[in-house]
Amino acid sequence: DVVMTQSPLSLPVTLGQPASISCRSSQSLVYSDGNIYLNWFQQRPGQSPRRLIYKVSNRDSGVPDRFSGSGSGTDFTLKISRVEAEDVGVYYCMQNTHWPRTFGQGTKVEIK
Amino acid sequence: EVQLVESGGGLVQPGGTLRLSCAASGFTFSSYWMNWVRQAPGKGPVWVSVINGDGSTASYADSVKGRFTISRDNAKNTLYLQMNSLRAEDTAVYYCARDHASDIWGQGTMVTVSS
């Protein structure tokens, strides 16, 4: 199975400051069609996961533009340009290039 | 509005059975692969199973293979997960999620396996 490793696991951030989460995969996530199927999810306390980013850098509808994704191959990053109170929660990366689909262990974002 | 609503969770004894349902609305259900994903208390999500649009192809995580069966009824816009021989480690919130990249999730249904 492809192992997804996130860092840090805990991220205290000051309101209005940037935040960055890393996700590394144990194998390349480049699919045979040339696409990279790497997604980012946000899970607010008591809620279901919500997809924010798909195929590395594409924002889902309704996702604020302060969220951005980047990366290639095995190394990916989710950035929040200016953290707001509503961004508190756990963030997960997930790959759907290989079977079985696998998630990172999660990064908990909290306000300092 | 695109929506997934799970039901069927509850408390069951080890070795017992449970059938989960996921009612879909707001999109052409039969056009999408559908997943079950579970999340144990305090842990991250774990993919469980997937089924293609017409129900002819399914895949399972090794941890549930031979015990769980995914199916769908496109006439009823409903996804199912039949869970047999349940174990304590199957305790989790079970979510259905749409498509390979899980773009839409339901609210989840809690399954507790305990004596």
JSON list of C-alpha atoms in Angstrom, two decimals:
[
{"chain": "A", "resi": 1, "resn": "ASP", "atom": "CA", "xyz": [0.00, 0.00, 0.00]},
{"chain": "A", "resi": 2, "resn": "VAL", "atom": "CA", "xyz": [1.09, 3.60, -0.62]},
{"chain": "A", "resi": 3, "resn": "VAL", "atom": "CA", "xyz": [1.96, 5.25, 2.69]},
{"chain": "A", "resi": 4, "resn": "MET", "atom": "CA", "xyz": [1.04, 8.92, 2.99]},
{"chain": "A", "resi": 5, "resn": "THR", "atom": "CA", "xyz": [3.11, 10.78, 5.60]},
{"chain": "A", "resi": 6, "resn": "GLN", "atom": "CA", "xyz": [2.00, 14.22, 6.78]},
{"chain": "A", "resi": 7, "resn": "SER", "atom": "CA", "xyz": [3.93, 16.80, 8.76]},
{"chain": "A", "resi": 8, "resn": "PRO", "atom": "CA", "xyz": [3.57, 18.41, 11.13]},
{"chain": "A", "resi": 9, "resn": "LEU", "atom": "CA", "xyz": [0.88, 16.46, 12.99]},
{"chain": "A", "resi": 10, "resn": "SER", "atom": "CA", "xyz": [-0.02, 19.53, 15.04]},
{"chain": "A", "resi": 11, "resn": "LEU", "atom": "CA", "xyz": [0.09, 23.10, 13.76]},
{"chain": "A", "resi": 12, "resn": "PRO", "atom": "CA", "xyz": [-0.69, 26.03, 16.10]},
{"chain": "A", "resi": 13, "resn": "VAL", "atom": "CA", "xyz": [-1.17, 29.17, 14.03]},
{"chain": "A", "resi": 14, "resn": "THR", "atom": "CA", "xyz": [-1.86, 32.82, 14.81]},
{"chain": "A", "resi": 15, "resn": "LEU", "atom": "CA", "xyz": [-4.99, 34.25, 13.16]},
{"chain": "A", "resi": 16, "resn": "GLY", "atom": "CA", "xyz": [-4.08, 35.99, 9.91]},
{"chain": "A", "resi": 17, "resn": "GLN", "atom": "CA", "xyz": [-0.76, 34.16, 9.57]},
{"chain": "A", "resi": 18, "resn": "PRO", "atom": "CA", "xyz": [0.07, 31.56, 6.91]},
{"chain": "A", "resi": 19, "resn": "ALA", "atom": "CA", "xyz": [0.12, 27.80, 7.46]},
{"chain": "A", "resi": 20, "resn": "SER", "atom": "CA", "xyz": [1.70, 25.00, 5.48]},
{"chain": "A", "resi": 21, "resn": "ILE", "atom": "CA", "xyz": [1.16, 21.22, 5.64]},
{"chain": "A", "resi": 22, "resn": "SER", "atom": "CA", "xyz": [3.38, 18.67, 3.94]},
{"chain": "A", "resi": 23, "resn": "CYS", "atom": "CA", "xyz": [2.32, 15.29, 2.55]},
{"chain": "A", "resi": 24, "resn": "ARG", "atom": "CA", "xyz": [4.79, 12.76, 1.19]},
{"chain": "A", "resi": 25, "resn": "SER", "atom": "CA", "xyz": [3.90, 9.51, -0.57]},
{"chain": "A", "resi": 26, "resn": "SER", "atom": "CA", "xyz": [5.95, 6.31, -0.50]},
{"chain": "A", "resi": 27, "resn": "GLN", "atom": "CA", "xyz": [5.52, 5.92, -4.27]},
{"chain": "A", "resi": 28, "resn": "SER", "atom": "CA", "xyz": [5.05, 8.28, -7.17]},
{"chain": "A", "resi": 29, "resn": "LEU", "atom": "CA", "xyz": [1.42, 9.37, -7.56]},
{"chain": "A", "resi": 30, "resn": "VAL", "atom": "CA", "xyz": [1.69, 9.94, -11.30]},
{"chain": "A", "resi": 31, "resn": "TYR", "atom": "CA", "xyz": [-1.00, 7.81, -12.97]},
{"chain": "A", "resi": 32, "resn": "SER", "atom": "CA", "xyz": [-0.65, 6.25, -16.42]},
{"chain": "A", "resi": 33, "resn": "ASP", "atom": "CA", "xyz": [-2.74, 9.09, -17.88]},
{"chain": "A", "resi": 34, "resn": "GLY", "atom": "CA", "xyz": [-0.18, 11.62, -16.65]},
{"chain": "A", "resi": 35, "resn": "ASN", "atom": "CA", "xyz": [-2.40, 13.01, -13.90]},
{"chain": "A", "resi": 36, "resn": "ILE", "atom": "CA", "xyz": [-1.54, 13.07, -10.19]},
{"chain": "A", "resi": 37, "resn": "TYR", "atom": "CA", "xyz": [-4.49, 12.06, -8.05]},
{"chain": "A", "resi": 38, "resn": "LEU", "atom": "CA", "xyz": [-3.67, 13.77, -4.77]},
{"chain": "A", "resi": 39, "resn": "ASN", "atom": "CA", "xyz": [-6.47, 15.35, -2.74]},
{"chain": "A", "resi": 40, "resn": "TRP", "atom": "CA", "xyz": [-6.73, 17.41, 0.43]},
{"chain": "A", "resi": 41, "resn": "PHE", "atom": "CA", "xyz": [-9.61, 17.24, 2.90]},
{"chain": "A", "resi": 42, "resn": "GLN", "atom": "CA", "xyz": [-10.66, 19.39, 5.83]},
{"chain": "A", "resi": 43, "resn": "GLN", "atom": "CA", "xyz": [-12.51, 17.89, 8.79]},
{"chain": "A", "resi": 44, "resn": "ARG", "atom": "CA", "xyz": [-13.90, 20.43, 11.21]},
{"chain": "A", "resi": 45, "resn": "PRO", "atom": "CA", "xyz": [-14.75, 19.23, 14.73]},
{"chain": "A", "resi": 46, "resn": "GLY", "atom": "CA", "xyz": [-17.83, 17.01, 14.69]},
{"chain": "A", "resi": 47, "resn": "GLN", "atom": "CA", "xyz": [-18.19, 17.13, 10.90]},
{"chain": "A", "resi": 48, "resn": "SER", "atom": "CA", "xyz": [-17.56, 14.85, 7.94]},
{"chain": "A", "resi": 49, "resn": "PRO", "atom": "CA", "xyz": [-14.47, 15.34, 5.80]},
{"chain": "A", "resi": 50, "resn": "ARG", "atom": "CA", "xyz": [-14.86, 17.94, 3.06]},
{"chain": "A", "resi": 51, "resn": "ARG", "atom": "CA", "xyz": [-12.70, 17.91, -0.03]},
{"chain": "A", "resi": 52, "resn": "LEU", "atom": "CA", "xyz": [-10.79, 21.15, -0.61]},
{"chain": "A", "resi": 53, "resn": "ILE", "atom": "CA", "xyz": [-8.30, 20.30, -3.36]},
{"chain": "A", "resi": 54, "resn": "TYR", "atom": "CA", "xyz": [-8.18, 17.62, -6.06]},
{"chain": "A", "resi": 55, "resn": "LYS", "atom": "CA", "xyz": [-5.44, 16.63, -8.52]},
{"chain": "A", "resi": 56, "resn": "VAL", "atom": "CA", "xyz": [-2.81, 18.47, -6.46]},
{"chain": "A", "resi": 57, "resn": "SER", "atom": "CA", "xyz": [-3.88, 22.05, -7.05]},
{"chain": "A", "resi": 58, "resn": "ASN", "atom": "CA", "xyz": [-7.53, 22.34, -8.13]},
{"chain": "A", "resi": 59, "resn": "ARG", "atom": "CA", "xyz": [-9.84, 23.97, -5.59]},
{"chain": "A", "resi": 60, "resn": "ASP", "atom": "CA", "xyz": [-13.33, 22.56, -5.15]},
{"chain": "A", "resi": 61, "resn": "SER", "atom": "CA", "xyz": [-16.32, 24.82, -5.65]},
{"chain": "A", "resi": 62, "resn": "GLY", "atom": "CA", "xyz": [-16.86, 27.14, -2.70]},
{"chain": "A", "resi": 63, "resn": "VAL", "atom": "CA", "xyz": [-13.38, 26.69, -1.26]},
{"chain": "A", "resi": 64, "resn": "PRO", "atom": "CA", "xyz": [-11.81, 30.05, -0.34]},
{"chain": "A", "resi": 65, "resn": "ASP", "atom": "CA", "xyz": [-8.84, 31.08, -2.45]},
{"chain": "A", "resi": 66, "resn": "ARG", "atom": "CA", "xyz": [-6.66, 31.32, 0.65]},
{"chain": "A", "resi": 67, "resn": "PHE", "atom": "CA", "xyz": [-6.31, 27.53, 0.28]},
{"chain": "A", "resi": 68, "resn": "SER", "atom": "CA", "xyz": [-3.83, 26.32, -2.33]},
{"chain": "A", "resi": 69, "resn": "GLY", "atom": "CA", "xyz": [-2.19, 23.05, -3.22]},
{"chain": "A", "resi": 70, "resn": "SER", "atom": "CA", "xyz": [1.08, 22.29, -4.95]},
{"chain": "A", "resi": 71, "resn": "GLY", "atom": "CA", "xyz": [3.60, 19.53, -5.50]},
{"chain": "A", "resi": 72, "resn": "SER", "atom": "CA", "xyz": [4.65, 16.77, -7.82]},
{"chain": "A", "resi": 73, "resn": "GLY", "atom": "CA", "xyz": [5.73, 13.14, -7.81]},
{"chain": "A", "resi": 74, "resn": "THR", "atom": "CA", "xyz": [5.84, 12.24, -4.13]},
{"chain": "A", "resi": 75, "resn": "ASP", "atom": "CA", "xyz": [5.96, 15.61, -2.36]},
{"chain": "A", "resi": 76, "resn": "PHE", "atom": "CA", "xyz": [2.89, 17.80, -1.85]},
{"chain": "A", "resi": 77, "resn": "THR", "atom": "CA", "xyz": [1.89, 20.86, 0.15]},
{"chain": "A", "resi": 78, "resn": "LEU", "atom": "CA", "xyz": [-1.34, 22.50, 1.29]},
{"chain": "A", "resi": 79, "resn": "LYS", "atom": "CA", "xyz": [-1.04, 26.17, 2.13]},
{"chain": "A", "resi": 80, "resn": "ILE", "atom": "CA", "xyz": [-3.42, 28.52, 3.87]},
{"chain": "A", "resi": 81, "resn": "SER", "atom": "CA", "xyz": [-2.37, 32.09, 3.09]},
{"chain": "A", "resi": 82, "resn": "ARG", "atom": "CA", "xyz": [-4.06, 33.70, 6.11]},
{"chain": "A", "resi": 83, "resn": "VAL", "atom": "CA", "xyz": [-5.60, 31.41, 8.71]},
{"chain": "A", "resi": 84, "resn": "GLU", "atom": "CA", "xyz": [-9.12, 32.24, 9.87]},
{"chain": "A", "resi": 85, "resn": "ALA", "atom": "CA", "xyz": [-10.98, 30.87, 12.90]},
{"chain": "A", "resi": 86, "resn": "GLU", "atom": "CA", "xyz": [-13.16, 28.65, 10.69]},
{"chain": "A", "resi": 87, "resn": "ASP", "atom": "CA", "xyz": [-10.04, 26.83, 9.42]},
{"chain": "A", "resi": 88, "resn": "VAL", "atom": "CA", "xyz": [-9.60, 25.00, 12.74]},
{"chain": "A", "resi": 89, "resn": "GLY", "atom": "CA", "xyz": [-9.76, 21.25, 12.23]},
{"chain": "A", "resi": 90, "resn": "VAL", "atom": "CA", "xyz": [-7.81, 18.28, 10.92]},
{"chain": "A", "resi": 91, "resn": "TYR", "atom": "CA", "xyz": [-6.46, 18.19, 7.38]},
{"chain": "A", "resi": 92, "resn": "TYR", "atom": "CA", "xyz": [-5.83, 14.97, 5.48]},
{"chain": "A", "resi": 93, "resn": "CYS", "atom": "CA", "xyz": [-4.16, 14.20, 2.18]},
{"chain": "A", "resi": 94, "resn": "MET", "atom": "CA", "xyz": [-5.44, 11.21, 0.21]},
{"chain": "A", "resi": 95, "resn": "GLN", "atom": "CA", "xyz": [-4.18, 9.54, -2.95]},
{"chain": "A", "resi": 96, "resn": "ASN", "atom": "CA", "xyz": [-6.45, 7.89, -5.51]},
{"chain": "A", "resi": 97, "resn": "THR", "atom": "CA", "xyz": [-3.77, 6.95, -8.01]},
{"chain": "A", "resi": 98, "resn": "HIS", "atom": "CA", "xyz": [-3.16, 3.50, -6.54]},
{"chain": "A", "resi": 99, "resn": "TRP", "atom": "CA", "xyz": [-5.32, 0.80, -4.91]},
{"chain": "A", "resi": 100, "resn": "PRO", "atom": "CA", "xyz": [-6.12, 0.79, -2.08]},
{"chain": "A", "resi": 101, "resn": "ARG", "atom": "CA", "xyz": [-6.81, 4.50, -1.64]},
{"chain": "A", "resi": 102, "resn": "THR", "atom": "CA", "xyz": [-4.82, 5.76, 1.35]},
{"chain": "A", "resi": 103, "resn": "PHE", "atom": "CA", "xyz": [-4.95, 8.78, 3.62]},
{"chain": "A", "resi": 104, "resn": "GLY", "atom": "CA", "xyz": [-2.32, 10.62, 5.59]},
{"chain": "A", "resi": 105, "resn": "GLN", "atom": "CA", "xyz": [-2.53, 10.50, 9.38]},
{"chain": "A", "resi": 106, "resn": "GLY", "atom": "CA", "xyz": [-3.84, 14.05, 9.59]},
{"chain": "A", "resi": 107, "resn": "THR", "atom": "CA", "xyz": [-2.59, 17.48, 10.68]},
{"chain": "A", "resi": 108, "resn": "LYS", "atom": "CA", "xyz": [-4.47, 19.27, 13.43]},
{"chain": "A", "resi": 109, "resn": "VAL", "atom": "CA", "xyz": [-4.65, 23.03, 12.86]},
{"chain": "A", "resi": 110, "resn": "GLU", "atom": "CA", "xyz": [-5.44, 25.11, 15.93]},
{"chain": "A", "resi": 111, "resn": "ILE", "atom": "CA", "xyz": [-5.33, 28.78, 16.82]},
{"chain": "A", "resi": 112, "resn": "LYS", "atom": "CA", "xyz": [-2.56, 29.94, 19.16]},
{"chain": "B", "resi": 1, "resn": "GLU", "atom": "CA", "xyz": [-28.55, 19.72, -3.82]},
{"chain": "B", "resi": 2, "resn": "VAL", "atom": "CA", "xyz": [-26.08, 16.84, -4.01]},
{"chain": "B", "resi": 3, "resn": "GLN", "atom": "CA", "xyz": [-26.51, 14.76, -0.87]},
{"chain": "B", "resi": 4, "resn": "LEU", "atom": "CA", "xyz": [-25.55, 11.42, 0.67]},
{"chain": "B", "resi": 5, "resn": "VAL", "atom": "CA", "xyz": [-27.35, 10.16, 3.77]},
{"chain": "B", "resi": 6, "resn": "GLU", "atom": "CA", "xyz": [-26.13, 7.06, 5.61]},
{"chain": "B", "resi": 7, "resn": "SER", "atom": "CA", "xyz": [-28.21, 4.91, 7.93]},
{"chain": "B", "resi": 8, "resn": "GLY", "atom": "CA", "xyz": [-28.21, 1.49, 9.57]},
{"chain": "B", "resi": 9, "resn": "GLY", "atom": "CA", "xyz": [-25.48, 1.88, 12.16]},
{"chain": "B", "resi": 10, "resn": "GLY", "atom": "CA", "xyz": [-25.81, 0.77, 15.77]},
{"chain": "B", "resi": 11, "resn": "LEU", "atom": "CA", "xyz": [-24.50, -1.46, 18.53]},
{"chain": "B", "resi": 12, "resn": "VAL", "atom": "CA", "xyz": [-23.78, -5.07, 17.58]},
{"chain": "B", "resi": 13, "resn": "GLN", "atom": "CA", "xyz": [-22.03, -7.94, 19.34]},
{"chain": "B", "resi": 14, "resn": "PRO", "atom": "CA", "xyz": [-18.78, -9.41, 18.02]},
{"chain": "B", "resi": 15, "resn": "GLY", "atom": "CA", "xyz": [-19.56, -11.91, 15.28]},
{"chain": "B", "resi": 16, "resn": "GLY", "atom": "CA", "xyz": [-22.79, -10.12, 14.44]},
{"chain": "B", "resi": 17, "resn": "THR", "atom": "CA", "xyz": [-24.07, -8.58, 11.23]},
{"chain": "B", "resi": 18, "resn": "LEU", "atom": "CA", "xyz": [-25.21, -5.15, 10.13]},
{"chain": "B", "resi": 19, "resn": "ARG", "atom": "CA", "xyz": [-26.33, -3.60, 6.84]},
{"chain": "B", "resi": 20, "resn": "LEU", "atom": "CA", "xyz": [-25.58, 0.02, 6.12]},
{"chain": "B", "resi": 21, "resn": "SER", "atom": "CA", "xyz": [-27.40, 2.11, 3.53]},
{"chain": "B", "resi": 22, "resn": "CYS", "atom": "CA", "xyz": [-26.47, 5.34, 1.77]},
{"chain": "B", "resi": 23, "resn": "ALA", "atom": "CA", "xyz": [-29.25, 7.25, 0.02]},
{"chain": "B", "resi": 24, "resn": "ALA", "atom": "CA", "xyz": [-28.06, 9.51, -2.77]},
{"chain": "B", "resi": 25, "resn": "SER", "atom": "CA", "xyz": [-29.84, 12.51, -4.27]},
{"chain": "B", "resi": 26, "resn": "GLY", "atom": "CA", "xyz": [-29.13, 15.49, -6.49]},
{"chain": "B", "resi": 27, "resn": "PHE", "atom": "CA", "xyz": [-26.98, 13.69, -9.06]},
{"chain": "B", "resi": 28, "resn": "THR", "atom": "CA", "xyz": [-27.12, 10.78, -11.54]},
{"chain": "B", "resi": 29, "resn": "PHE", "atom": "CA", "xyz": [-26.24, 8.03, -9.06]},
{"chain": "B", "resi": 30, "resn": "SER", "atom": "CA", "xyz": [-25.63, 5.31, -11.64]},
{"chain": "B", "resi": 31, "resn": "SER", "atom": "CA", "xyz": [-22.89, 7.35, -13.31]},
{"chain": "B", "resi": 32, "resn": "TYR", "atom": "CA", "xyz": [-20.58, 7.31, -10.31]},
{"chain": "B", "resi": 33, "resn": "TRP", "atom": "CA", "xyz": [-18.29, 4.90, -8.55]},
{"chain": "B", "resi": 34, "resn": "MET", "atom": "CA", "xyz": [-19.14, 4.92, -4.85]},
{"chain": "B", "resi": 35, "resn": "ASN", "atom": "CA", "xyz": [-17.00, 4.25, -1.78]},
{"chain": "B", "resi": 36, "resn": "TRP", "atom": "CA", "xyz": [-17.35, 3.30, 1.85]},
{"chain": "B", "resi": 37, "resn": "VAL", "atom": "CA", "xyz": [-14.79, 4.92, 4.13]},
{"chain": "B", "resi": 38, "resn": "ARG", "atom": "CA", "xyz": [-14.59, 4.43, 7.88]},
{"chain": "B", "resi": 39, "resn": "GLN", "atom": "CA", "xyz": [-13.07, 6.45, 10.69]},
{"chain": "B", "resi": 40, "resn": "ALA", "atom": "CA", "xyz": [-12.39, 4.95, 14.10]},
{"chain": "B", "resi": 41, "resn": "PRO", "atom": "CA", "xyz": [-12.75, 7.31, 17.09]},
{"chain": "B", "resi": 42, "resn": "GLY", "atom": "CA", "xyz": [-9.85, 9.77, 17.14]},
{"chain": "B", "resi": 43, "resn": "LYS", "atom": "CA", "xyz": [-8.26, 8.29, 14.01]},
{"chain": "B", "resi": 44, "resn": "GLY", "atom": "CA", "xyz": [-8.01, 9.23, 10.35]},
{"chain": "B", "resi": 45, "resn": "PRO", "atom": "CA", "xyz": [-10.26, 7.97, 7.57]},
{"chain": "B", "resi": 46, "resn": "VAL", "atom": "CA", "xyz": [-9.59, 4.54, 6.07]},
{"chain": "B", "resi": 47, "resn": "TRP", "atom": "CA", "xyz": [-10.92, 3.39, 2.71]},
{"chain": "B", "resi": 48, "resn": "VAL", "atom": "CA", "xyz": [-13.06, 0.23, 2.98]},
{"chain": "B", "resi": 49, "resn": "SER", "atom": "CA", "xyz": [-14.65, -0.59, -0.36]},
{"chain": "B", "resi": 50, "resn": "VAL", "atom": "CA", "xyz": [-15.66, 0.73, -3.77]},
{"chain": "B", "resi": 51, "resn": "ILE", "atom": "CA", "xyz": [-18.18, -0.26, -6.44]},
{"chain": "B", "resi": 52, "resn": "ASN", "atom": "CA", "xyz": [-18.55, 0.92, -10.02]},
{"chain": "B", "resi": 53, "resn": "GLY", "atom": "CA", "xyz": [-21.60, 2.55, -11.53]},
{"chain": "B", "resi": 54, "resn": "ASP", "atom": "CA", "xyz": [-23.47, -0.55, -12.71]},
{"chain": "B", "resi": 55, "resn": "GLY", "atom": "CA", "xyz": [-22.43, -2.69, -9.74]},
{"chain": "B", "resi": 56, "resn": "SER", "atom": "CA", "xyz": [-20.37, -5.15, -11.78]},
{"chain": "B", "resi": 57, "resn": "THR", "atom": "CA", "xyz": [-17.00, -4.36, -10.19]},
{"chain": "B", "resi": 58, "resn": "ALA", "atom": "CA", "xyz": [-16.10, -4.06, -6.50]},
{"chain": "B", "resi": 59, "resn": "SER", "atom": "CA", "xyz": [-12.93, -3.89, -4.47]},
{"chain": "B", "resi": 60, "resn": "TYR", "atom": "CA", "xyz": [-12.20, -4.21, -0.75]},
{"chain": "B", "resi": 61, "resn": "ALA", "atom": "CA", "xyz": [-9.56, -3.37, 1.79]},
{"chain": "B", "resi": 62, "resn": "ASP", "atom": "CA", "xyz": [-7.74, -6.47, 3.01]},
{"chain": "B", "resi": 63, "resn": "SER", "atom": "CA", "xyz": [-9.07, -5.89, 6.54]},
{"chain": "B", "resi": 64, "resn": "VAL", "atom": "CA", "xyz": [-12.69, -6.49, 5.44]},
{"chain": "B", "resi": 65, "resn": "LYS", "atom": "CA", "xyz": [-12.28, -8.82, 2.45]},
{"chain": "B", "resi": 66, "resn": "GLY", "atom": "CA", "xyz": [-14.48, -11.90, 2.81]},
{"chain": "B", "resi": 67, "resn": "ARG", "atom": "CA", "xyz": [-16.58, -10.30, 5.57]},
{"chain": "B", "resi": 68, "resn": "PHE", "atom": "CA", "xyz": [-18.07, -7.18, 3.95]},
{"chain": "B", "resi": 69, "resn": "THR", "atom": "CA", "xyz": [-20.03, -6.91, 0.70]},
{"chain": "B", "resi": 70, "resn": "ILE", "atom": "CA", "xyz": [-20.72, -3.67, -1.15]},
{"chain": "B", "resi": 71, "resn": "SER", "atom": "CA", "xyz": [-23.72, -3.40, -3.48]},
{"chain": "B", "resi": 72, "resn": "ARG", "atom": "CA", "xyz": [-26.01, -0.82, -5.00]},
{"chain": "B", "resi": 73, "resn": "ASP", "atom": "CA", "xyz": [-29.57, -0.42, -6.27]},
{"chain": "B", "resi": 74, "resn": "ASN", "atom": "CA", "xyz": [-29.53, 2.26, -8.97]},
{"chain": "B", "resi": 75, "resn": "ALA", "atom": "CA", "xyz": [-33.33, 2.24, -9.22]},
{"chain": "B", "resi": 76, "resn": "LYS", "atom": "CA", "xyz": [-33.43, 3.33, -5.57]},
{"chain": "B", "resi": 77, "resn": "ASN", "atom": "CA", "xyz": [-30.30, 5.52, -5.72]},
{"chain": "B", "resi": 78, "resn": "THR", "atom": "CA", "xyz": [-28.95, 3.60, -2.76]},
{"chain": "B", "resi": 79, "resn": "LEU", "atom": "CA", "xyz": [-25.57, 2.13, -1.84]},
{"chain": "B", "resi": 80, "resn": "TYR", "atom": "CA", "xyz": [-25.23, -0.70, 0.69]},
{"chain": "B", "resi": 81, "resn": "LEU", "atom": "CA", "xyz": [-22.58, -2.30, 2.85]},
{"chain": "B", "resi": 82, "resn": "GLN", "atom": "CA", "xyz": [-23.36, -5.74, 4.26]},
{"chain": "B", "resi": 83, "resn": "MET", "atom": "CA", "xyz": [-21.08, -6.36, 7.22]},
{"chain": "B", "resi": 84, "resn": "ASN", "atom": "CA", "xyz": [-20.72, -9.90, 8.60]},
{"chain": "B", "resi": 85, "resn": "SER", "atom": "CA", "xyz": [-18.49, -11.44, 11.29]},
{"chain": "B", "resi": 86, "resn": "LEU", "atom": "CA", "xyz": [-18.02, -8.04, 12.89]},
{"chain": "B", "resi": 87, "resn": "ARG", "atom": "CA", "xyz": [-15.06, -7.45, 15.16]},
{"chain": "B", "resi": 88, "resn": "ALA", "atom": "CA", "xyz": [-14.26, -4.84, 17.80]},
{"chain": "B", "resi": 89, "resn": "GLU", "atom": "CA", "xyz": [-11.78, -3.24, 15.40]},
{"chain": "B", "resi": 90, "resn": "ASP", "atom": "CA", "xyz": [-14.64, -2.53, 12.94]},
{"chain": "B", "resi": 91, "resn": "THR", "atom": "CA", "xyz": [-15.98, 0.08, 15.39]},
{"chain": "B", "resi": 92, "resn": "ALA", "atom": "CA", "xyz": [-16.04, 3.37, 13.50]},
{"chain": "B", "resi": 93, "resn": "VAL", "atom": "CA", "xyz": [-18.13, 6.01, 11.80]},
{"chain": "B", "resi": 94, "resn": "TYR", "atom": "CA", "xyz": [-18.88, 4.72, 8.32]},
{"chain": "B", "resi": 95, "resn": "TYR", "atom": "CA", "xyz": [-19.17, 7.24, 5.49]},
{"chain": "B", "resi": 96, "resn": "CYS", "atom": "CA", "xyz": [-20.22, 6.81, 1.91]},
{"chain": "B", "resi": 97, "resn": "ALA", "atom": "CA", "xyz": [-18.30, 9.00, -0.51]},
{"chain": "B", "resi": 98, "resn": "ARG", "atom": "CA", "xyz": [-18.82, 9.71, -4.19]},
{"chain": "B", "resi": 99, "resn": "ASP", "atom": "CA", "xyz": [-16.37, 8.96, -6.97]},
{"chain": "B", "resi": 100, "resn": "HIS", "atom": "CA", "xyz": [-12.72, 7.96, -6.99]},
{"chain": "B", "resi": 101, "resn": "ALA", "atom": "CA", "xyz": [-11.63, 11.23, -5.42]},
{"chain": "B", "resi": 102, "resn": "SER", "atom": "CA", "xyz": [-14.39, 11.24, -2.79]},
{"chain": "B", "resi": 103, "resn": "ASP", "atom": "CA", "xyz": [-15.71, 14.68, -3.66]},
{"chain": "B", "resi": 104, "resn": "ILE", "atom": "CA", "xyz": [-18.95, 14.34, -1.66]},
{"chain": "B", "resi": 105, "resn": "TRP", "atom": "CA", "xyz": [-19.34, 12.65, 1.75]},
{"chain": "B", "resi": 106, "resn": "GLY", "atom": "CA", "xyz": [-22.36, 11.81, 3.85]},
{"chain": "B", "resi": 107, "resn": "GLN", "atom": "CA", "xyz": [-22.73, 12.65, 7.53]},
{"chain": "B", "resi": 108, "resn": "GLY", "atom": "CA", "xyz": [-21.75, 9.13, 8.56]},
{"chain": "B", "resi": 109, "resn": "THR", "atom": "CA", "xyz": [-23.34, 6.38, 10.65]},
{"chain": "B", "resi": 110, "resn": "MET", "atom": "CA", "xyz": [-21.74, 5.00, 13.82]},
{"chain": "B", "resi": 111, "resn": "VAL", "atom": "CA", "xyz": [-21.08, 1.28, 14.13]},
{"chain": "B", "resi": 112, "resn": "THR", "atom": "CA", "xyz": [-20.09, -0.04, 17.56]},
{"chain": "B", "resi": 113, "resn": "VAL", "atom": "CA", "xyz": [-19.01, -3.66, 17.94]},
{"chain": "B", "resi": 114, "resn": "SER", "atom": "CA", "xyz": [-19.00, -4.61, 21.59]},
{"chain": "B", "resi": 115, "resn": "SER", "atom": "CA", "xyz": [-20.35, -7.24, 23.96]}
]
